[in-house]
Coordinates of C-alpha atoms in Angstrom, one line a residue:
M1 CA 122.7 -37.8 -63.5
G2 CA 122.4 -38.5 -67.7
M3 CA 120.7 -41.0 -66.8
S4 CA 118.4 -40.0 -64.3
S5 CA 118.3 -36.7 -67.1
I6 CA 116.8 -39.4 -69.9
S7 CA 114.9 -41.1 -68.2
V8 CA 112.3 -37.9 -67.8
K9 CA 112.2 -37.0 -71.1
E10 CA 111.5 -40.8 -72.6
A11 CA 108.8 -40.4 -69.2
S12 CA 107.8 -37.1 -70.6
R13 CA 107.4 -38.5 -74.2
N14 CA 105.5 -41.0 -72.9
A15 CA 103.0 -39.9 -71.7
Y16 CA 102.1 -37.1 -74.8
P17 CA 100.2 -39.2 -76.4
K18 CA 97.6 -40.3 -73.5
T19 CA 97.1 -36.6 -72.4
L20 CA 96.3 -36.0 -76.4
L21 CA 94.2 -39.1 -76.6
S22 CA 91.8 -37.8 -73.6
I23 CA 91.8 -34.4 -74.8
V24 CA 90.3 -36.4 -78.4
A25 CA 87.8 -38.1 -75.8
Y26 CA 86.5 -35.1 -74.5
V27 CA 86.1 -32.7 -77.7
G28 CA 84.7 -36.2 -79.6
G29 CA 82.2 -37.1 -76.5
L30 CA 81.1 -33.3 -76.3
A31 CA 80.7 -32.4 -80.2
L32 CA 78.6 -35.5 -80.5
F33 CA 76.4 -34.4 -77.4
L34 CA 76.0 -30.9 -79.2
I35 CA 74.4 -32.6 -81.8
L36 CA 72.5 -34.9 -80.1
A37 CA 71.3 -31.8 -78.5
S38 CA 70.4 -29.7 -81.9
T39 CA 68.8 -32.4 -82.9
L40 CA 66.2 -32.3 -80.2
L41 CA 65.8 -29.0 -80.4
V42 CA 65.3 -29.3 -83.7
S43 CA 61.8 -31.5 -83.7
Q44 CA 61.0 -30.3 -80.8
P45 CA 60.9 -26.7 -80.5
I46 CA 61.1 -25.4 -76.5
G47 CA 59.3 -22.8 -77.2
S48 CA 56.4 -24.5 -79.5
T49 CA 56.5 -27.4 -76.8
V50 CA 56.2 -24.1 -74.3
R51 CA 53.3 -22.6 -76.2
G52 CA 51.5 -26.4 -76.3
Y53 CA 51.4 -26.7 -72.5
F54 CA 49.7 -23.7 -72.0
Y55 CA 47.5 -23.3 -74.8
G56 CA 46.8 -26.5 -76.6
V57 CA 48.6 -25.8 -79.7
D58 CA 52.3 -26.4 -81.9
G59 CA 52.9 -23.0 -82.8
S60 CA 55.2 -24.6 -85.2
K61 CA 51.2 -24.8 -86.4
N62 CA 52.4 -21.4 -87.3
I63 CA 48.5 -19.2 -86.0
E64 CA 47.5 -15.4 -87.1
S65 CA 47.6 -14.1 -83.4
D66 CA 44.7 -12.0 -82.5
S67 CA 42.6 -10.5 -79.2
S68 CA 41.9 -14.3 -78.0
F69 CA 44.5 -16.1 -78.0
S70 CA 47.0 -13.2 -77.1
S71 CA 47.8 -12.9 -73.9
T72 CA 49.6 -10.2 -71.7
D73 CA 52.6 -10.7 -69.5
S74 CA 50.5 -10.8 -66.6
E75 CA 48.8 -13.1 -67.6
L76 CA 51.5 -15.4 -68.7
S77 CA 52.9 -15.1 -65.1
H78 CA 50.1 -15.1 -64.1
I79 CA 49.9 -19.2 -66.0
A80 CA 53.2 -20.1 -65.1
N81 CA 53.5 -19.2 -61.3
A82 CA 49.7 -21.1 -60.7
F83 CA 51.4 -24.2 -62.9
R84 CA 54.6 -23.6 -61.1
D85 CA 52.9 -23.8 -57.9
G86 CA 51.3 -26.7 -58.1
G87 CA 47.0 -25.0 -58.8
K88 CA 46.0 -23.9 -61.8
P89 CA 45.3 -20.7 -63.2
N90 CA 42.4 -18.5 -62.2
L91 CA 40.5 -18.6 -65.5
A92 CA 38.3 -15.7 -63.4
V93 CA 41.4 -13.5 -64.8
L94 CA 42.1 -15.4 -67.9
G95 CA 38.7 -14.4 -69.4
D96 CA 37.7 -16.4 -72.8
R97 CA 41.3 -18.2 -72.7
G98 CA 40.0 -19.8 -69.6
N99 CA 37.9 -22.6 -70.8
V100 CA 41.0 -23.9 -73.2
I101 CA 43.7 -23.1 -70.2
S102 CA 41.5 -24.9 -67.8
Q103 CA 41.3 -28.5 -70.0
Y104 CA 44.6 -28.7 -69.3
A105 CA 45.2 -28.3 -65.6
D106 CA 42.2 -31.1 -65.6
N107 CA 43.8 -33.4 -67.7
S108 CA 40.9 -33.5 -70.0
S109 CA 41.3 -33.6 -73.1
S110 CA 42.6 -31.0 -75.2
A111 CA 40.7 -28.7 -77.7
S112 CA 42.0 -30.0 -81.0
A113 CA 40.4 -28.2 -84.0
G114 CA 39.7 -30.3 -86.8
G115 CA 37.5 -31.7 -87.7
D116 CA 12.8 -21.6 -101.1
S117 CA 13.5 -23.6 -101.7
K118 CA 17.5 -25.5 -102.4
G119 CA 19.5 -22.4 -100.6
T120 CA 17.7 -19.5 -99.7
L121 CA 16.9 -18.9 -95.9
T122 CA 14.6 -16.1 -97.5
E123 CA 11.6 -17.0 -95.3
S124 CA 8.2 -16.6 -95.7
D125 CA 5.5 -18.0 -92.9
P126 CA 2.4 -16.9 -93.3
W127 CA 2.6 -16.0 -89.3
D128 CA 5.7 -13.5 -90.6
K129 CA 5.0 -9.7 -92.4
K130 CA 7.7 -8.0 -93.4
E131 CA 9.7 -6.8 -90.4
S132 CA 10.0 -10.3 -88.8
L133 CA 12.1 -11.0 -92.8
D134 CA 13.9 -8.0 -91.8
S135 CA 14.7 -9.4 -88.4
I136 CA 15.5 -12.6 -89.8
Q137 CA 17.9 -12.1 -92.3
L138 CA 19.4 -9.3 -90.7
S139 CA 20.3 -11.8 -87.3
E140 CA 21.7 -14.2 -90.2
Q141 CA 25.2 -13.2 -90.2
H142 CA 25.7 -14.6 -94.7
I143 CA 29.4 -14.3 -96.2
E144 CA 29.5 -14.5 -100.1
S145 CA 28.4 -17.9 -101.5
Q146 CA 30.5 -21.8 -102.5
D147 CA 30.4 -23.5 -105.1
K148 CA 28.7 -26.4 -103.7
N149 CA 31.7 -28.2 -104.6
E150 CA 33.8 -26.8 -102.2
L151 CA 30.8 -25.8 -100.1
L152 CA 30.3 -29.9 -99.2
D153 CA 33.8 -30.3 -99.3
S154 CA 33.7 -27.4 -96.4
I155 CA 30.6 -29.2 -94.3
Q156 CA 33.1 -32.7 -93.4
P157 CA 35.1 -31.7 -90.3
H158 CA 38.3 -33.6 -92.0
P159 CA 41.8 -33.5 -90.9
E160 CA 41.7 -30.8 -93.5
V161 CA 39.2 -28.6 -92.2
M162 CA 40.9 -29.4 -88.7
K163 CA 44.6 -28.1 -90.2
E164 CA 42.2 -24.4 -91.7
E165 CA 41.0 -23.7 -88.3
Y166 CA 44.5 -23.5 -85.9
G167 CA 45.3 -21.8 -89.2
S168 CA 42.7 -17.9 -88.6
K169 CA 41.5 -16.6 -86.0
T170 CA 39.4 -17.2 -83.8
S171 CA 36.5 -15.6 -82.4
S172 CA 36.7 -13.0 -79.8
S173 CA 34.2 -13.3 -77.1
N174 CA 31.3 -10.9 -76.2
A175 CA 29.4 -12.8 -74.5
T176 CA 30.8 -13.6 -70.7
S177 CA 27.7 -14.8 -68.2
Q178 CA 27.9 -18.5 -67.1
V179 CA 25.3 -21.6 -67.9
N180 CA 23.4 -22.6 -64.4
P181 CA 24.5 -25.7 -62.9
P182 CA 22.4 -28.7 -62.3
V183 CA 18.4 -28.3 -59.8
S184 CA 19.2 -31.1 -57.1
S185 CA 16.3 -33.9 -57.4
N186 CA 13.5 -33.5 -55.3
N187 CA 12.8 -37.2 -55.2
E188 CA 9.4 -36.6 -56.7
Q189 CA 7.3 -39.2 -57.0
P190 CA 5.8 -40.0 -61.0
Q191 CA 2.9 -38.0 -61.5
L192 CA -0.4 -38.4 -63.9
N193 CA 0.8 -37.0 -68.0
K194 CA -0.7 -33.8 -69.1
S195 CA -0.7 -32.2 -65.5
V196 CA 1.5 -29.3 -64.3
E197 CA 3.2 -28.8 -60.8
S198 CA 5.4 -26.3 -58.5
S199 CA 8.3 -27.1 -57.9
A200 CA 11.1 -24.9 -56.0
N201 CA 13.7 -27.7 -56.9
T202 CA 13.3 -29.4 -60.3
T203 CA 14.5 -32.8 -60.7
N204 CA 17.1 -33.6 -62.3
S205 CA 19.6 -36.2 -60.6
S206 CA 21.8 -38.0 -63.4
Q207 CA 21.9 -40.5 -62.5
D208 CA 18.4 -41.6 -62.4
I209 CA 18.9 -40.3 -66.3
E210 CA 22.3 -42.0 -67.3
D211 CA 20.6 -45.7 -66.8
S212 CA 16.8 -45.0 -67.8
G213 CA 15.4 -45.5 -71.2
C214 CA 12.4 -44.0 -70.1
D215 CA 9.2 -42.2 -71.7
L216 CA 10.7 -38.5 -72.3
Y217 CA 6.9 -37.1 -74.1
R218 CA 5.6 -38.0 -70.7
G219 CA 4.9 -36.1 -68.2
K220 CA 4.5 -32.0 -66.7
W221 CA 5.9 -29.0 -66.1
V222 CA 6.6 -27.8 -62.8
H223 CA 8.4 -24.2 -61.5
D224 CA 11.8 -24.4 -61.6
S225 CA 13.3 -21.1 -59.8
T226 CA 16.0 -21.8 -61.0
G227 CA 15.7 -19.4 -64.6
P228 CA 17.0 -20.2 -68.0
L229 CA 20.3 -21.1 -69.3
Y230 CA 20.3 -17.7 -71.0
T231 CA 19.1 -14.6 -71.4
N232 CA 18.6 -12.5 -74.2
N233 CA 21.1 -10.5 -73.8
S234 CA 23.0 -13.1 -74.3
C235 CA 22.4 -14.5 -77.6
P236 CA 23.9 -12.3 -80.6
V237 CA 21.9 -14.9 -82.7
L238 CA 18.2 -14.3 -81.3
T239 CA 16.0 -13.2 -84.3
Q240 CA 14.0 -10.1 -83.7
M241 CA 10.6 -11.6 -83.4
Q242 CA 11.7 -14.3 -81.1
N243 CA 13.2 -12.2 -78.5
C244 CA 9.8 -11.4 -76.8
Q245 CA 11.4 -10.1 -73.1
G246 CA 13.3 -7.5 -76.6
N247 CA 10.5 -6.0 -77.7
G248 CA 8.7 -5.2 -74.5
R249 CA 6.7 -8.2 -73.7
P250 CA 6.3 -7.6 -69.6
D251 CA 6.1 -10.7 -67.6
K252 CA 8.5 -13.2 -67.6
D253 CA 8.0 -16.5 -65.8
Y254 CA 7.2 -18.5 -68.3
E255 CA 11.1 -19.1 -68.8
N256 CA 10.6 -20.8 -65.5
W257 CA 8.6 -24.1 -65.9
R258 CA 11.1 -26.9 -67.3
W259 CA 9.3 -30.1 -68.4
K260 CA 9.4 -33.3 -65.7
P261 CA 9.3 -36.6 -67.1
S262 CA 7.6 -39.5 -65.6
Q263 CA 9.6 -41.8 -64.9
C264 CA 13.0 -39.6 -65.0
D265 CA 14.5 -36.7 -64.9
L266 CA 16.1 -34.8 -67.9
P267 CA 19.1 -33.1 -67.2
R268 CA 19.8 -29.2 -67.4
F269 CA 21.0 -29.0 -71.3
D270 CA 25.2 -29.0 -70.3
P271 CA 27.2 -27.5 -73.0
K272 CA 30.3 -28.9 -72.8
K273 CA 28.9 -32.7 -72.3
F274 CA 26.7 -31.8 -75.2
L275 CA 30.7 -30.2 -77.6
E276 CA 31.9 -33.5 -75.7
L277 CA 29.7 -36.0 -76.8
M278 CA 29.7 -34.2 -80.0
R279 CA 33.2 -34.0 -81.3
G280 CA 34.4 -34.1 -85.0
K281 CA 30.7 -33.6 -85.7
T282 CA 27.8 -32.3 -87.1
L283 CA 24.8 -31.3 -86.3
A284 CA 22.0 -29.6 -89.3
F285 CA 18.3 -28.3 -88.4
I286 CA 16.8 -29.0 -91.4
G287 CA 13.6 -27.1 -92.3
D288 CA 11.0 -24.1 -91.6
S289 CA 11.0 -21.5 -89.2
V290 CA 10.4 -23.5 -86.3
A291 CA 13.5 -25.2 -87.3
R292 CA 15.8 -22.2 -87.9
N293 CA 13.3 -21.0 -83.9
Q294 CA 14.9 -23.7 -82.3
M295 CA 19.0 -23.9 -84.0
E296 CA 19.5 -20.3 -83.2
S297 CA 18.2 -22.0 -79.6
M298 CA 21.0 -24.1 -79.4
L299 CA 23.7 -21.8 -80.9
C300 CA 22.2 -19.4 -77.7
I301 CA 23.1 -22.2 -74.8
L302 CA 26.0 -22.9 -76.5
W303 CA 26.8 -19.4 -77.1
Q304 CA 27.2 -18.9 -72.7
F305 CA 30.0 -21.9 -73.2
E306 CA 32.2 -21.1 -76.0
V307 CA 31.7 -18.6 -78.8
P308 CA 31.5 -20.4 -82.6
K309 CA 33.1 -19.4 -85.8
N310 CA 30.4 -18.9 -88.1
R311 CA 31.8 -20.6 -91.8
G312 CA 28.3 -19.9 -93.3
N313 CA 27.0 -18.5 -96.3
R314 CA 23.6 -18.3 -97.8
K315 CA 23.6 -21.3 -98.7
M316 CA 23.5 -22.9 -95.9
Q317 CA 24.4 -21.3 -91.7
R318 CA 27.5 -23.0 -90.2
Y319 CA 28.9 -22.0 -86.7
Y320 CA 31.9 -24.1 -85.8
F321 CA 32.9 -24.6 -82.6
R322 CA 37.2 -25.2 -82.2
S323 CA 36.9 -26.4 -78.9
T324 CA 35.7 -30.1 -79.8
S325 CA 35.4 -28.8 -83.9
T326 CA 31.8 -29.5 -83.4
M327 CA 29.2 -28.2 -86.2
I328 CA 26.2 -26.9 -86.0
V329 CA 24.7 -26.0 -89.7
R330 CA 20.3 -24.6 -90.7
I331 CA 19.2 -24.8 -94.1
W332 CA 16.5 -24.2 -95.6
S333 CA 13.7 -26.4 -96.8
S334 CA 10.5 -25.1 -95.9
W335 CA 8.9 -28.6 -97.1
L336 CA 11.6 -31.2 -97.2
V337 CA 10.6 -32.3 -100.1
H338 CA 10.9 -30.8 -104.4
Q339 CA 9.3 -28.0 -105.0
T340 CA 9.0 -25.8 -109.0
P341 CA 7.4 -22.9 -109.5
E342 CA 7.9 -24.0 -113.4
P343 CA 4.6 -24.8 -114.9
F344 CA 3.5 -28.4 -115.3
D345 CA 0.1 -29.6 -116.6
F346 CA -2.1 -27.7 -116.6
A347 CA -0.5 -25.2 -113.4
P348 CA 0.6 -22.3 -114.4
A349 CA 4.3 -20.6 -113.6
G350 CA 4.6 -18.9 -110.3
V351 CA 2.5 -21.0 -107.6
V352 CA 4.7 -23.5 -105.9
K353 CA 4.4 -27.0 -107.4
L354 CA 5.1 -29.9 -104.5
H355 CA 6.7 -33.5 -105.9
L356 CA 5.2 -35.4 -102.6
D357 CA 7.5 -38.5 -103.6
K358 CA 10.2 -36.6 -103.8
P359 CA 13.0 -35.9 -101.3
D360 CA 14.1 -32.4 -101.6
E361 CA 17.2 -32.6 -103.3
G362 CA 19.2 -29.0 -101.9
F363 CA 19.6 -31.1 -99.0
M364 CA 20.0 -34.5 -99.9
E365 CA 23.4 -34.2 -101.3
H366 CA 24.7 -32.9 -98.6
I367 CA 23.9 -35.7 -95.3
M368 CA 26.2 -38.0 -95.9
G369 CA 28.6 -34.2 -94.0
F370 CA 26.7 -35.0 -91.3
D371 CA 26.6 -36.7 -88.5
V372 CA 22.4 -36.2 -86.6
I373 CA 20.3 -33.7 -87.7
V374 CA 16.9 -32.9 -86.9
L375 CA 14.0 -32.5 -88.7
S376 CA 11.1 -29.6 -89.0
S377 CA 8.2 -29.3 -90.8
G378 CA 4.6 -29.3 -91.8
H379 CA 3.5 -25.5 -91.3
W380 CA 4.3 -24.8 -95.2
F381 CA 1.1 -27.5 -95.4
A382 CA -1.0 -24.5 -95.2
K383 CA 0.3 -21.9 -98.4
Q384 CA -0.9 -22.2 -101.3
S385 CA 0.6 -25.0 -103.8
V386 CA 0.3 -27.7 -105.8
Y387 CA 0.8 -31.5 -105.2
I388 CA 2.3 -33.8 -107.5
T389 CA 2.8 -37.5 -107.3
N390 CA 4.0 -39.7 -110.0
N391 CA 4.4 -36.5 -112.1
E392 CA 0.5 -36.1 -112.0
I393 CA -1.0 -33.2 -110.1
V394 CA -3.4 -34.4 -107.3
G395 CA -4.8 -31.8 -105.0
G396 CA -3.9 -28.7 -104.5
Q397 CA -3.7 -26.0 -101.0
L398 CA -5.5 -22.4 -101.8
W399 CA -5.8 -23.8 -105.4
W400 CA -8.0 -26.0 -107.2
P401 CA -8.5 -23.6 -111.3
D402 CA -10.9 -26.4 -112.6
N403 CA -13.1 -28.1 -110.9
T404 CA -13.9 -30.8 -113.1
K405 CA -11.2 -32.5 -111.7
Q406 CA -11.3 -33.9 -108.8
K407 CA -8.6 -34.1 -105.7
K408 CA -7.3 -36.7 -104.9
I409 CA -5.6 -35.3 -101.7
D410 CA -6.0 -32.0 -99.2
N411 CA -2.8 -31.1 -97.8
I412 CA -3.2 -32.6 -94.0
E413 CA -2.4 -35.6 -97.3
A414 CA 0.0 -34.3 -98.3
F415 CA 1.7 -33.6 -94.4
G416 CA 2.2 -37.5 -94.6
I417 CA 3.4 -38.1 -97.7
S418 CA 6.0 -36.2 -97.6
V419 CA 7.1 -37.2 -94.5
E420 CA 7.5 -40.6 -95.8
T421 CA 8.8 -39.5 -98.1
I422 CA 12.7 -37.7 -96.4
L423 CA 12.4 -40.0 -94.3
T424 CA 12.6 -42.9 -96.4
A425 CA 14.6 -41.3 -98.3
L426 CA 17.4 -40.6 -95.4
G427 CA 16.3 -44.9 -94.1
T428 CA 18.0 -46.5 -97.5
H429 CA 19.7 -44.1 -98.7
P430 CA 23.0 -46.7 -99.2
N431 CA 25.8 -44.0 -97.3
Y432 CA 23.9 -42.3 -94.6
T433 CA 24.5 -44.1 -90.8
G434 CA 23.7 -41.0 -88.8
L435 CA 21.0 -39.8 -86.5
T436 CA 18.3 -38.9 -88.0
I437 CA 15.4 -37.2 -85.5
V438 CA 11.9 -36.1 -85.9
R439 CA 10.7 -33.3 -84.7
S440 CA 7.3 -33.7 -84.6
F441 CA 4.4 -30.6 -85.4
S442 CA 5.2 -27.6 -83.8
P443 CA 1.4 -26.7 -81.2
D444 CA 0.3 -23.3 -82.3
H445 CA -2.5 -21.6 -79.8
Y446 CA -4.7 -19.7 -81.8
E447 CA -7.4 -19.3 -80.6
G448 CA -10.7 -18.0 -81.4
G449 CA -9.8 -17.8 -85.1
A450 CA -6.4 -18.6 -86.8
W451 CA -3.1 -16.4 -87.8
N452 CA -4.8 -14.4 -90.7
T453 CA -8.4 -14.7 -89.3
G454 CA -8.5 -13.2 -86.0
G455 CA -7.1 -15.9 -83.6
S456 CA -4.7 -14.4 -80.0
C457 CA -3.5 -16.4 -77.8
T458 CA -2.8 -12.3 -75.8
G459 CA -2.6 -13.1 -72.1
K460 CA -0.9 -15.8 -71.6
V461 CA 1.3 -16.2 -69.1
K462 CA 2.1 -19.8 -68.4
P463 CA 1.2 -22.3 -68.7
A464 CA -2.4 -24.5 -69.0
L465 CA -3.8 -26.3 -66.5
E466 CA -6.1 -29.1 -67.4
G467 CA -9.3 -27.2 -68.0
E468 CA -7.6 -24.9 -69.7
L469 CA -6.9 -26.5 -73.1
V470 CA -7.6 -25.8 -76.0
E471 CA -7.6 -28.7 -78.9
N472 CA -6.5 -27.7 -81.3
G473 CA -7.9 -29.6 -84.2
F474 CA -5.6 -29.2 -87.3
T475 CA -3.0 -29.7 -85.0
N476 CA -3.5 -34.0 -83.7
I477 CA -4.4 -34.4 -87.3
M478 CA -0.7 -33.2 -88.5
H479 CA 0.2 -35.0 -86.2
E480 CA -1.3 -38.3 -87.1
K481 CA 0.0 -38.2 -89.7
Q482 CA 3.6 -37.7 -89.6
V483 CA 3.6 -40.2 -87.1
T484 CA 2.0 -42.8 -89.7
G485 CA 5.0 -40.9 -92.4
F486 CA 7.8 -42.4 -89.8
N487 CA 5.8 -45.5 -88.9
R488 CA 6.6 -46.2 -92.3
A489 CA 9.9 -44.7 -93.1
M490 CA 10.7 -47.1 -90.5
E491 CA 9.4 -50.1 -92.3
K492 CA 11.5 -49.3 -95.3
K493 CA 14.3 -48.7 -93.8
N494 CA 17.6 -50.7 -94.3
N495 CA 20.6 -48.8 -94.2
K496 CA 23.2 -47.9 -90.8
S497 CA 21.4 -45.0 -90.1
K498 CA 18.6 -43.8 -86.1
L499 CA 15.4 -42.9 -87.0
K500 CA 14.1 -40.9 -84.1
L501 CA 10.6 -39.5 -83.2
M502 CA 10.9 -37.1 -81.0
D503 CA 7.4 -36.3 -80.1
I504 CA 7.3 -32.9 -78.1
T505 CA 3.3 -32.0 -79.8
E506 CA 1.4 -33.3 -76.3
A507 CA 3.8 -31.9 -73.6
F508 CA 3.4 -28.6 -75.9
S509 CA 0.3 -27.9 -76.3
Y510 CA 0.3 -26.6 -72.5
R511 CA 2.7 -23.7 -73.3
H512 CA -0.1 -21.9 -74.7
D513 CA 2.2 -18.9 -72.6
G514 CA 5.3 -19.5 -75.3
H515 CA 4.9 -17.5 -77.6
P516 CA 5.7 -13.5 -78.0
G517 CA 2.1 -12.9 -79.0
P518 CA 1.6 -9.5 -80.1
Y519 CA 5.6 -9.4 -78.4
R520 CA 7.1 -9.3 -81.8
N521 CA 8.8 -6.8 -82.8
P522 CA 10.3 -3.8 -80.2
D523 CA 8.0 -1.0 -82.1
P524 CA 7.7 0.7 -78.7
N525 CA 3.9 1.9 -80.3
K526 CA 2.8 -1.3 -81.3
V527 CA -1.2 -2.9 -80.3
T528 CA -0.4 -5.4 -77.5
T529 CA -4.4 -6.2 -76.0
R530 CA -7.3 -6.6 -77.5
G531 CA -9.6 -3.2 -79.2
P532 CA -13.0 -1.3 -77.9
D533 CA -14.4 -4.1 -80.6
G534 CA -13.2 -7.1 -78.7
R535 CA -10.4 -8.0 -81.9
P536 CA -7.2 -8.9 -80.9
P537 CA -4.2 -7.0 -82.4
P538 CA -1.6 -8.9 -84.7
Q539 CA 0.4 -12.1 -83.3
D540 CA 2.3 -14.7 -83.9
C541 CA 1.3 -17.8 -82.0
L542 CA 2.9 -19.7 -84.0
H543 CA 7.0 -19.5 -83.2
W544 CA 8.5 -19.2 -79.2
C545 CA 10.3 -17.5 -77.1
M546 CA 13.7 -17.4 -76.9
P547 CA 14.7 -18.3 -74.2
G548 CA 11.6 -20.1 -73.3
P549 CA 9.8 -24.1 -73.9
V550 CA 12.0 -24.0 -76.9
D551 CA 15.1 -24.8 -74.8
T552 CA 13.7 -28.0 -73.6
W553 CA 13.6 -29.1 -77.6
N554 CA 17.1 -29.3 -77.2
E555 CA 17.9 -30.4 -73.4
L556 CA 15.4 -33.9 -75.9
V557 CA 17.6 -33.6 -78.6
L558 CA 21.1 -33.6 -75.9
E559 CA 19.4 -36.4 -74.1
T560 CA 18.5 -38.7 -77.7
I561 CA 22.4 -38.3 -78.7
R562 CA 23.9 -39.2 -75.8
R563 CA 20.7 -42.9 -75.2
E564 CA 22.0 -43.0 -79.1
F565 CA 26.0 -42.6 -79.4
H566 CA 25.8 -44.2 -75.2
N567 CA 24.2 -47.6 -77.1
R568 CA 26.7 -47.2 -79.1

């Protein structure tokens, strides 16, 4: 009995150490698990992961709240249920946020934010009246000026800009209209150049375009009942004098003609494709008011897909598209060469002096921040100016006070020299590697006189037929000088940049119907018909209605960029 009792006690004492060791082991393992779990949660917060999944943004990056990114409980529930069930959220329910969500639902690339003279946007065209100038200034949203160094830094979509953009509020969307889908091909046979044709379905085979290097500028205008990519009511940046429908123009069919190259198809502008091609890049429109016309057309098209953030100032209009860190820029440069109002030799102060052999430094200092540049110039050479080369006055336009001195060049020759100068400067710049697109001279359609001598485009409602085409000698010679200047610059080019001529002059000579004409302002009492003496009303036959033929220029820009980036 005694021996049995002792054995039990000894057995109990021997069991204690084993039990204690087990407890210590369990506690140690639990502690290690908690430490590892805590470390993981600190480095990757659950809330951040969820927000990153649904919104494409890490919540740890301190995003400011904004109505465009603040989802209601019902929207969050809709998103969660859709993903849980293996489907996609209804983008119509989500509104503007649907654009962001859809990128993750489709497993596509994530929306990562990232990357006149000398600066004034006050434009005074010889074709624009005071009310037009006022409307331009009202339509351009300016912010306070920055110094040049700050401006140059802010142009380039570097990682610092990406971080800055995700730390700032987004622009809320007011435009919800969708871009029209491409029209299917009807397999038309190639036609002769300079022809106009009516077609219910415009050819648009992406397969043909992808493999084609055809001439985009020889073809015909075909009728497309699909209509334009936007309306005058769906674009808030449209300058009033190009808002033909808003200004009372009664006909609308001029919006329904598309350009069809003879050997291939020109696709309708695809905003998503454009923004993907331009991911992290900057496109700059540089030049006169026609450059503004084209830039606003580009913005109006893109606006239907994504509302950009206005980051511009008085020196430079800049619109930032967060989904792909794409920047659209416009810089005013009426002649593209250096100009000064100061006295020079026998030319007095006040008259603009153009140094035809020096590029405009107002935009040249920014070109290293541009990946694509679209140039527009020519029409300002009809304005009063003095021409200087090699520090010598060699000619003038609407100015020449000393008949004893011989003019060496006129405004047409001056334009040719200016083209060669600016393109040579871009083609030989040691640090510029971008793509320069030279949009050829935009034809005006003043018939029966010039802009200030009774010229008119009143009553033109469809593209001109071959027999209706009115040859414009000034347009033809300006185009010739521009092409010559382009070719000479190509011979001098020695850097890694690309130089392309977007030769729209001949094709657009048929679009006399695409100008505002007398519908250049919203005045309900404006004169729109010829008077009893046959005199036409004041009108604009130089700029282009929006929407209208000008949108084709940006389809050509997109195809030029696609070909260039594809070749690279």
